[in-house]
């Protein structure tokens, strides 16, 4: 059955899960804007032994698609480090944004960089847990904003069986309609592993990645519940934390 939960602070994720009545949590293992190797989590043993499922979100600075060696090479390194650390606490998957290339680059170069990541990882034994690529809200040269580009990406990396994370705020802000989005994604990727259930502070197609609670966003949150229902996978809310209780209760009622 699909599990419902939230993105929480990494200090004590299990206490945060209990406070929210969450069955699953997501958190960062280090600075989301930093390049350092993640430290061992102080509650690693408890997390491995807990019935609460865990997803780890990789740092935002990672850009596997980049044609800039000074970004792409450390991105590959830190992604592997976070994958090892996430596997060590029993995480179900490691979430990473699809990334982008610059306006002067051919998007195919970014897609090829993703393919090389998985190809080289497979040559050395593969990643220790599923790598879950997430759709993003902005950027004309993003790898996973528009679904025509997502299809190009999956043509290149699908054989390596990465997972996919569908963020409802990112899709809305990225200009993708939500009504039938789960089916459209599955037609491309064959799977949805996790939904990031978020409303948006900004208009459709704005390109702005600003999450809103379900009662204060720019679209009908019943669409979020429909996406979760159609996706048939675990769900994480990444909305402002003071509204987590209400947002989770909204989903529980709609998905029961």
PDB file of C-alpha atoms in Angstrom:
ATOM      1  CA  UNK A   1       0.000   0.000   0.000  1.00  0.00           C
ATOM      2  CA  UNK A   2       1.080   3.584  -0.612  1.00  0.00           C
ATOM      3  CA  UNK A   3       2.628   5.299   2.405  1.00  0.00           C
ATOM      4  CA  UNK A   4       1.945   8.939   3.332  1.00  0.00           C
ATOM      5  CA  UNK A   5       4.502  11.220   4.926  1.00  0.00           C
ATOM      6  CA  UNK A   6       6.540  14.395   4.757  1.00  0.00           C
ATOM      7  CA  UNK A   7       9.921  15.934   4.188  1.00  0.00           C
ATOM      8  CA  UNK A   8      11.321  16.566   7.669  1.00  0.00           C
ATOM      9  CA  UNK A   9      14.385  17.910   9.409  1.00  0.00           C
ATOM     10  CA  UNK A  10      17.241  15.417   9.502  1.00  0.00           C
ATOM     11  CA  UNK A  11      17.983  15.856  13.219  1.00  0.00           C
ATOM     12  CA  UNK A  12      15.473  13.257  14.429  1.00  0.00           C
ATOM     13  CA  UNK A  13      13.368  12.006  11.503  1.00  0.00           C
ATOM     14  CA  UNK A  14      11.598   9.306  13.503  1.00  0.00           C
ATOM     15  CA  UNK A  15      10.369  11.795  16.105  1.00  0.00           C
ATOM     16  CA  UNK A  16       9.224  14.054  13.280  1.00  0.00           C
ATOM     17  CA  UNK A  17       7.363  11.139  11.691  1.00  0.00           C
ATOM     18  CA  UNK A  18       5.627  10.313  14.983  1.00  0.00           C
ATOM     19  CA  UNK A  19       4.586  13.934  15.480  1.00  0.00           C
ATOM     20  CA  UNK A  20       2.915  13.953  12.062  1.00  0.00           C
ATOM     21  CA  UNK A  21       1.556  10.429  12.109  1.00  0.00           C
ATOM     22  CA  UNK A  22       3.691   9.838   9.014  1.00  0.00           C
ATOM     23  CA  UNK A  23       4.415   6.375   7.630  1.00  0.00           C
ATOM     24  CA  UNK A  24       7.315   7.616   5.510  1.00  0.00           C
ATOM     25  CA  UNK A  25       9.777  10.493   5.704  1.00  0.00           C
ATOM     26  CA  UNK A  26      12.224  12.205   3.407  1.00  0.00           C
ATOM     27  CA  UNK A  27      15.179  14.293   4.523  1.00  0.00           C
ATOM     28  CA  UNK A  28      18.645  15.522   3.584  1.00  0.00           C
ATOM     29  CA  UNK A  29      21.749  13.790   4.871  1.00  0.00           C
ATOM     30  CA  UNK A  30      23.841  16.949   4.638  1.00  0.00           C
ATOM     31  CA  UNK A  31      23.752  20.575   3.540  1.00  0.00           C
ATOM     32  CA  UNK A  32      21.306  20.763   0.590  1.00  0.00           C
ATOM     33  CA  UNK A  33      23.441  23.550  -0.884  1.00  0.00           C
ATOM     34  CA  UNK A  34      26.818  21.968  -0.110  1.00  0.00           C
ATOM     35  CA  UNK A  35      29.324  19.621  -1.716  1.00  0.00           C
ATOM     36  CA  UNK A  36      30.617  17.822   1.374  1.00  0.00           C
ATOM     37  CA  UNK A  37      30.387  14.074   1.872  1.00  0.00           C
ATOM     38  CA  UNK A  38      27.405  13.340   4.130  1.00  0.00           C
ATOM     39  CA  UNK A  39      28.279  12.356   7.708  1.00  0.00           C
ATOM     40  CA  UNK A  40      27.018   9.144   9.271  1.00  0.00           C
ATOM     41  CA  UNK A  41      23.522   9.767  10.607  1.00  0.00           C
ATOM     42  CA  UNK A  42      23.388   9.605  14.447  1.00  0.00           C
ATOM     43  CA  UNK A  43      20.153   7.572  14.296  1.00  0.00           C
ATOM     44  CA  UNK A  44      21.279   5.223  11.518  1.00  0.00           C
ATOM     45  CA  UNK A  45      20.553   2.025  13.441  1.00  0.00           C
ATOM     46  CA  UNK A  46      17.115   3.193  14.567  1.00  0.00           C
ATOM     47  CA  UNK A  47      16.245   4.260  11.033  1.00  0.00           C
ATOM     48  CA  UNK A  48      17.272   0.875   9.637  1.00  0.00           C
ATOM     49  CA  UNK A  49      15.186  -0.933  12.250  1.00  0.00           C
ATOM     50  CA  UNK A  50      12.132   1.324  12.099  1.00  0.00           C
ATOM     51  CA  UNK A  51       8.849   0.574  10.347  1.00  0.00           C
ATOM     52  CA  UNK A  52       8.944   4.144   9.026  1.00  0.00           C
ATOM     53  CA  UNK A  53      10.076   4.138   5.394  1.00  0.00           C
ATOM     54  CA  UNK A  54      12.804   6.579   4.371  1.00  0.00           C
ATOM     55  CA  UNK A  55      13.713   8.466   1.210  1.00  0.00           C
ATOM     56  CA  UNK A  56      16.767  10.698   0.976  1.00  0.00           C
ATOM     57  CA  UNK A  57      16.864  13.859  -1.101  1.00  0.00           C
ATOM     58  CA  UNK A  58      20.260  14.610  -2.606  1.00  0.00           C
ATOM     59  CA  UNK A  59      21.696  18.169  -2.488  1.00  0.00           C
ATOM     60  CA  UNK A  60      20.209  20.753  -4.816  1.00  0.00           C
ATOM     61  CA  UNK A  61      23.669  21.652  -6.157  1.00  0.00           C
ATOM     62  CA  UNK A  62      23.928  18.365  -8.039  1.00  0.00           C
ATOM     63  CA  UNK A  63      23.613  18.776 -11.801  1.00  0.00           C
ATOM     64  CA  UNK A  64      24.463  15.530 -13.581  1.00  0.00           C
ATOM     65  CA  UNK A  65      23.478  17.030 -16.944  1.00  0.00           C
ATOM     66  CA  UNK A  66      25.922  19.947 -16.793  1.00  0.00           C
ATOM     67  CA  UNK A  67      28.532  20.335 -19.526  1.00  0.00           C
ATOM     68  CA  UNK A  68      30.754  22.190 -17.043  1.00  0.00           C
ATOM     69  CA  UNK A  69      33.340  19.722 -15.696  1.00  0.00           C
ATOM     70  CA  UNK A  70      33.626  21.671 -12.447  1.00  0.00           C
ATOM     71  CA  UNK A  71      29.936  21.017 -11.773  1.00  0.00           C
ATOM     72  CA  UNK A  72      29.314  17.637 -13.423  1.00  0.00           C
ATOM     73  CA  UNK A  73      32.303  15.740 -12.003  1.00  0.00           C
ATOM     74  CA  UNK A  74      31.710  16.723  -8.348  1.00  0.00           C
ATOM     75  CA  UNK A  75      27.986  16.106  -8.942  1.00  0.00           C
ATOM     76  CA  UNK A  76      28.716  12.503  -9.874  1.00  0.00           C
ATOM     77  CA  UNK A  77      30.985  12.094  -6.875  1.00  0.00           C
ATOM     78  CA  UNK A  78      28.575  13.482  -4.308  1.00  0.00           C
ATOM     79  CA  UNK A  79      25.647  11.547  -5.789  1.00  0.00           C
ATOM     80  CA  UNK A  80      27.566   8.305  -5.252  1.00  0.00           C
ATOM     81  CA  UNK A  81      28.462   9.392  -1.704  1.00  0.00           C
ATOM     82  CA  UNK A  82      24.855  10.149  -0.862  1.00  0.00           C
ATOM     83  CA  UNK A  83      23.732   6.875  -2.415  1.00  0.00           C
ATOM     84  CA  UNK A  84      26.104   4.951  -0.150  1.00  0.00           C
ATOM     85  CA  UNK A  85      25.003   6.929   2.907  1.00  0.00           C
ATOM     86  CA  UNK A  86      21.317   6.541   2.050  1.00  0.00           C
ATOM     87  CA  UNK A  87      21.700   2.788   1.585  1.00  0.00           C
ATOM     88  CA  UNK A  88      23.447   2.596   4.967  1.00  0.00           C
ATOM     89  CA  UNK A  89      20.273   3.775   6.742  1.00  0.00           C
ATOM     90  CA  UNK A  90      17.976   1.531   4.714  1.00  0.00           C
ATOM     91  CA  UNK A  91      16.482   4.213   2.465  1.00  0.00           C
ATOM     92  CA  UNK A  92      14.121   3.116  -0.321  1.00  0.00           C
ATOM     93  CA  UNK A  93      15.641   5.527  -2.822  1.00  0.00           C
ATOM     94  CA  UNK A  94      17.754   8.635  -3.430  1.00  0.00           C
ATOM     95  CA  UNK A  95      15.951  11.575  -5.052  1.00  0.00           C
ATOM     96  CA  UNK A  96      17.898  13.780  -7.490  1.00  0.00           C
ATOM     97  CA  UNK A  97      16.705  16.607  -9.710  1.00  0.00           C
ATOM     98  CA  UNK A  98      16.951  16.129 -13.459  1.00  0.00           C
ATOM     99  CA  UNK A  99      19.312  19.057 -13.881  1.00  0.00           C
ATOM    100  CA  UNK A 100      19.874  21.279 -16.907  1.00  0.00           C
ATOM    101  CA  UNK A 101      22.310  22.591 -19.478  1.00  0.00           C
ATOM    102  CA  UNK A 102      22.907  26.233 -20.381  1.00  0.00           C
ATOM    103  CA  UNK A 103      21.183  28.083 -23.197  1.00  0.00           C
ATOM    104  CA  UNK A 104      24.207  27.671 -25.489  1.00  0.00           C
ATOM    105  CA  UNK A 105      24.330  23.882 -24.984  1.00  0.00           C
ATOM    106  CA  UNK A 106      22.639  21.151 -26.968  1.00  0.00           C
ATOM    107  CA  UNK A 107      20.206  19.443 -24.544  1.00  0.00           C
ATOM    108  CA  UNK A 108      21.340  16.122 -25.989  1.00  0.00           C
ATOM    109  CA  UNK A 109      24.684  16.708 -24.255  1.00  0.00           C
ATOM    110  CA  UNK A 110      22.940  16.786 -20.889  1.00  0.00           C
ATOM    111  CA  UNK A 111      21.056  13.604 -21.715  1.00  0.00           C
ATOM    112  CA  UNK A 112      24.309  11.929 -22.713  1.00  0.00           C
ATOM    113  CA  UNK A 113      25.853  12.951 -19.370  1.00  0.00           C
ATOM    114  CA  UNK A 114      23.026  11.182 -17.564  1.00  0.00           C
ATOM    115  CA  UNK A 115      23.570   8.080 -19.661  1.00  0.00           C
ATOM    116  CA  UNK A 116      27.291   8.110 -18.840  1.00  0.00           C
ATOM    117  CA  UNK A 117      26.510   8.321 -15.107  1.00  0.00           C
ATOM    118  CA  UNK A 118      24.497   5.099 -15.153  1.00  0.00           C
ATOM    119  CA  UNK A 119      26.783   3.350 -17.625  1.00  0.00           C
ATOM    120  CA  UNK A 120      29.873   3.984 -15.492  1.00  0.00           C
ATOM    121  CA  UNK A 121      28.058   3.106 -12.285  1.00  0.00           C
ATOM    122  CA  UNK A 122      26.944  -0.194 -13.789  1.00  0.00           C
ATOM    123  CA  UNK A 123      30.521  -1.009 -14.806  1.00  0.00           C
ATOM    124  CA  UNK A 124      31.557  -0.693 -11.144  1.00  0.00           C
ATOM    125  CA  UNK A 125      28.652  -2.685  -9.698  1.00  0.00           C
ATOM    126  CA  UNK A 126      25.814  -0.170  -9.850  1.00  0.00           C
ATOM    127  CA  UNK A 127      24.249   2.077  -7.248  1.00  0.00           C
ATOM    128  CA  UNK A 128      23.389   0.509  -3.877  1.00  0.00           C
ATOM    129  CA  UNK A 129      19.767   1.748  -4.028  1.00  0.00           C
ATOM    130  CA  UNK A 130      17.386   3.170  -6.634  1.00  0.00           C
ATOM    131  CA  UNK A 131      18.252   6.587  -8.071  1.00  0.00           C
ATOM    132  CA  UNK A 132      14.967   8.488  -8.438  1.00  0.00           C
ATOM    133  CA  UNK A 133      15.003  11.298 -10.997  1.00  0.00           C
ATOM    134  CA  UNK A 134      12.610  14.150 -10.176  1.00  0.00           C
ATOM    135  CA  UNK A 135      10.838  16.492 -12.600  1.00  0.00           C
ATOM    136  CA  UNK A 136      11.720  20.148 -12.143  1.00  0.00           C
ATOM    137  CA  UNK A 137       9.803  23.419 -12.451  1.00  0.00           C
ATOM    138  CA  UNK A 138      11.984  25.773 -14.452  1.00  0.00           C
ATOM    139  CA  UNK A 139      14.552  26.145 -17.188  1.00  0.00           C
ATOM    140  CA  UNK A 140      14.076  25.863 -20.939  1.00  0.00           C
ATOM    141  CA  UNK A 141      17.051  23.508 -21.109  1.00  0.00           C
ATOM    142  CA  UNK A 142      16.054  21.308 -18.170  1.00  0.00           C
ATOM    143  CA  UNK A 143      16.199  17.544 -18.573  1.00  0.00           C
ATOM    144  CA  UNK A 144      12.958  16.798 -16.730  1.00  0.00           C
ATOM    145  CA  UNK A 145      10.682  19.842 -16.925  1.00  0.00           C
ATOM    146  CA  UNK A 146       8.773  19.213 -20.156  1.00  0.00           C
ATOM    147  CA  UNK A 147       7.771  15.663 -20.864  1.00  0.00           C
ATOM    148  CA  UNK A 148       9.012  15.668 -24.458  1.00  0.00           C
ATOM    149  CA  UNK A 149      12.497  16.172 -23.001  1.00  0.00           C
ATOM    150  CA  UNK A 150      11.797  13.598 -20.292  1.00  0.00           C
ATOM    151  CA  UNK A 151      11.035  11.080 -23.027  1.00  0.00           C
ATOM    152  CA  UNK A 152      14.408  11.827 -24.629  1.00  0.00           C
ATOM    153  CA  UNK A 153      16.106  11.305 -21.281  1.00  0.00           C
ATOM    154  CA  UNK A 154      14.367   7.978 -20.694  1.00  0.00           C
ATOM    155  CA  UNK A 155      15.264   6.784 -24.173  1.00  0.00           C
ATOM    156  CA  UNK A 156      18.887   7.202 -23.077  1.00  0.00           C
ATOM    157  CA  UNK A 157      18.770   5.900 -19.491  1.00  0.00           C
ATOM    158  CA  UNK A 158      15.703   3.677 -19.297  1.00  0.00           C
ATOM    159  CA  UNK A 159      17.740   0.506 -19.783  1.00  0.00           C
ATOM    160  CA  UNK A 160      19.426   1.231 -16.426  1.00  0.00           C
ATOM    161  CA  UNK A 161      16.004   1.298 -14.709  1.00  0.00           C
ATOM    162  CA  UNK A 162      16.172   4.548 -12.751  1.00  0.00           C
ATOM    163  CA  UNK A 163      13.105   5.483 -10.752  1.00  0.00           C
ATOM    164  CA  UNK A 164      10.967   8.578 -11.133  1.00  0.00           C
ATOM    165  CA  UNK A 165       9.618  11.169  -8.684  1.00  0.00           C
ATOM    166  CA  UNK A 166       6.608  13.216  -9.792  1.00  0.00           C
ATOM    167  CA  UNK A 167       6.366  16.606  -8.073  1.00  0.00           C
ATOM    168  CA  UNK A 168       2.945  18.205  -8.537  1.00  0.00           C
ATOM    169  CA  UNK A 169       4.137  21.764  -7.869  1.00  0.00           C
ATOM    170  CA  UNK A 170       7.023  21.366 -10.316  1.00  0.00           C
ATOM    171  CA  UNK A 171       4.736  19.930 -12.977  1.00  0.00           C
ATOM    172  CA  UNK A 172       2.182  22.738 -12.585  1.00  0.00           C
ATOM    173  CA  UNK A 173       4.814  25.481 -12.579  1.00  0.00           C
ATOM    174  CA  UNK A 174       6.625  23.718 -15.410  1.00  0.00           C
ATOM    175  CA  UNK A 175       3.569  23.877 -17.646  1.00  0.00           C
ATOM    176  CA  UNK A 176       2.376  20.263 -17.495  1.00  0.00           C
ATOM    177  CA  UNK A 177      -1.331  19.683 -16.844  1.00  0.00           C
ATOM    178  CA  UNK A 178      -2.072  17.564 -13.764  1.00  0.00           C
ATOM    179  CA  UNK A 179      -5.358  15.946 -14.800  1.00  0.00           C
ATOM    180  CA  UNK A 180      -3.843  12.904 -16.539  1.00  0.00           C
ATOM    181  CA  UNK A 181      -0.230  13.360 -15.619  1.00  0.00           C
ATOM    182  CA  UNK A 182       0.378  10.024 -13.903  1.00  0.00           C
ATOM    183  CA  UNK A 183      -0.636   8.122 -17.012  1.00  0.00           C
ATOM    184  CA  UNK A 184       1.486  10.365 -19.220  1.00  0.00           C
ATOM    185  CA  UNK A 185       4.531   9.846 -17.010  1.00  0.00           C
ATOM    186  CA  UNK A 186       4.076   6.083 -16.888  1.00  0.00           C
ATOM    187  CA  UNK A 187       3.828   6.001 -20.682  1.00  0.00           C
ATOM    188  CA  UNK A 188       7.350   7.480 -20.728  1.00  0.00           C
ATOM    189  CA  UNK A 189       9.109   5.980 -17.710  1.00  0.00           C
ATOM    190  CA  UNK A 190       7.016   2.889 -17.066  1.00  0.00           C
ATOM    191  CA  UNK A 191       6.862   3.767 -13.374  1.00  0.00           C
ATOM    192  CA  UNK A 192       6.369   6.382 -10.682  1.00  0.00           C
ATOM    193  CA  UNK A 193       8.201   5.547  -7.460  1.00  0.00           C
ATOM    194  CA  UNK A 194       7.268   8.565  -5.358  1.00  0.00           C
ATOM    195  CA  UNK A 195       4.950  11.574  -5.529  1.00  0.00           C
ATOM    196  CA  UNK A 196       6.019  14.894  -4.055  1.00  0.00           C
ATOM    197  CA  UNK A 197       2.554  16.223  -3.235  1.00  0.00           C
ATOM    198  CA  UNK A 198       2.754  20.005  -3.217  1.00  0.00           C
ATOM    199  CA  UNK A 199       0.612  22.917  -4.260  1.00  0.00           C
ATOM    200  CA  UNK A 200       2.232  25.959  -5.910  1.00  0.00           C
ATOM    201  CA  UNK A 201       2.493  29.583  -4.889  1.00  0.00           C
ATOM    202  CA  UNK A 202       2.790  30.555  -8.548  1.00  0.00           C
ATOM    203  CA  UNK A 203       0.787  30.318 -11.748  1.00  0.00           C
ATOM    204  CA  UNK A 204       0.686  27.495 -14.263  1.00  0.00           C
ATOM    205  CA  UNK A 205       3.781  27.546 -16.483  1.00  0.00           C
ATOM    206  CA  UNK A 206       5.557  30.160 -14.324  1.00  0.00           C
ATOM    207  CA  UNK A 207       8.728  28.082 -13.975  1.00  0.00           C
ATOM    208  CA  UNK A 208       8.903  29.018 -10.279  1.00  0.00           C
ATOM    209  CA  UNK A 209       9.677  26.306  -7.717  1.00  0.00           C
ATOM    210  CA  UNK A 210       7.784  27.632  -4.703  1.00  0.00           C
ATOM    211  CA  UNK A 211       5.681  25.128  -2.797  1.00  0.00           C
ATOM    212  CA  UNK A 212       2.436  26.016  -1.033  1.00  0.00           C
ATOM    213  CA  UNK A 213       0.225  24.246   1.469  1.00  0.00           C
ATOM    214  CA  UNK A 214      -2.888  22.650   0.060  1.00  0.00           C
ATOM    215  CA  UNK A 215      -5.235  25.379   1.297  1.00  0.00           C
ATOM    216  CA  UNK A 216      -3.225  28.301  -0.082  1.00  0.00           C
ATOM    217  CA  UNK A 217      -1.938  27.258  -3.506  1.00  0.00           C
ATOM    218  CA  UNK A 218      -2.888  28.385  -6.998  1.00  0.00           C
ATOM    219  CA  UNK A 219      -4.667  25.203  -8.103  1.00  0.00           C
ATOM    220  CA  UNK A 220      -7.319  22.867  -6.715  1.00  0.00           C
ATOM    221  CA  UNK A 221      -5.641  20.448  -4.311  1.00  0.00           C
ATOM    222  CA  UNK A 222      -8.109  17.742  -5.284  1.00  0.00           C
ATOM    223  CA  UNK A 223      -5.852  17.431  -8.334  1.00  0.00           C
ATOM    224  CA  UNK A 224      -3.003  16.452  -6.012  1.00  0.00           C
ATOM    225  CA  UNK A 225      -5.105  13.706  -4.477  1.00  0.00           C
ATOM    226  CA  UNK A 226      -6.028  12.463  -7.947  1.00  0.00           C
ATOM    227  CA  UNK A 227      -2.364  12.319  -8.957  1.00  0.00           C
ATOM    228  CA  UNK A 228      -1.521  10.361  -5.803  1.00  0.00           C
ATOM    229  CA  UNK A 229      -4.409   7.969  -6.432  1.00  0.00           C
ATOM    230  CA  UNK A 230      -3.381   7.380 -10.052  1.00  0.00           C
ATOM    231  CA  UNK A 231       0.335   7.065  -9.291  1.00  0.00           C
ATOM    232  CA  UNK A 232      -0.192   4.252  -6.759  1.00  0.00           C
ATOM    233  CA  UNK A 233       3.070   4.835  -4.884  1.00  0.00           C
ATOM    234  CA  UNK A 234       4.436   6.438  -1.715  1.00  0.00           C
ATOM    235  CA  UNK A 235       3.660  10.125  -1.163  1.00  0.00           C
ATOM    236  CA  UNK A 236       5.778  12.830   0.472  1.00  0.00           C
ATOM    237  CA  UNK A 237       4.527  16.374   1.111  1.00  0.00           C
ATOM    238  CA  UNK A 238       7.166  19.126   0.908  1.00  0.00           C
ATOM    239  CA  UNK A 239       4.891  21.987   1.876  1.00  0.00           C
ATOM    240  CA  UNK A 240       5.631  24.539   4.633  1.00  0.00           C
ATOM    241  CA  UNK A 241       5.911  22.520   7.840  1.00  0.00           C
ATOM    242  CA  UNK A 242       3.369  24.504   9.864  1.00  0.00           C
ATOM    243  CA  UNK A 243       0.704  23.104   7.550  1.00  0.00           C
ATOM    244  CA  UNK A 244       1.899  19.493   7.416  1.00  0.00           C
ATOM    245  CA  UNK A 245      -0.813  18.176   9.724  1.00  0.00           C
ATOM    246  CA  UNK A 246      -3.620  19.694   7.656  1.00  0.00           C
ATOM    247  CA  UNK A 247      -2.069  18.642   4.337  1.00  0.00           C
ATOM    248  CA  UNK A 248      -1.595  15.048   5.464  1.00  0.00           C
ATOM    249  CA  UNK A 249      -5.122  14.909   6.841  1.00  0.00           C
ATOM    250  CA  UNK A 250      -6.441  16.208   3.519  1.00  0.00           C
ATOM    251  CA  UNK A 251      -4.692  13.365   1.674  1.00  0.00           C
ATOM    252  CA  UNK A 252      -5.748  10.720   4.183  1.00  0.00           C
ATOM    253  CA  UNK A 253      -9.390  11.663   3.698  1.00  0.00           C
ATOM    254  CA  UNK A 254      -9.154  11.827  -0.085  1.00  0.00           C
ATOM    255  CA  UNK A 255      -7.191   8.593  -0.453  1.00  0.00           C
ATOM    256  CA  UNK A 256      -9.018   6.464   2.105  1.00  0.00           C
TER     257      UNK A 256
END
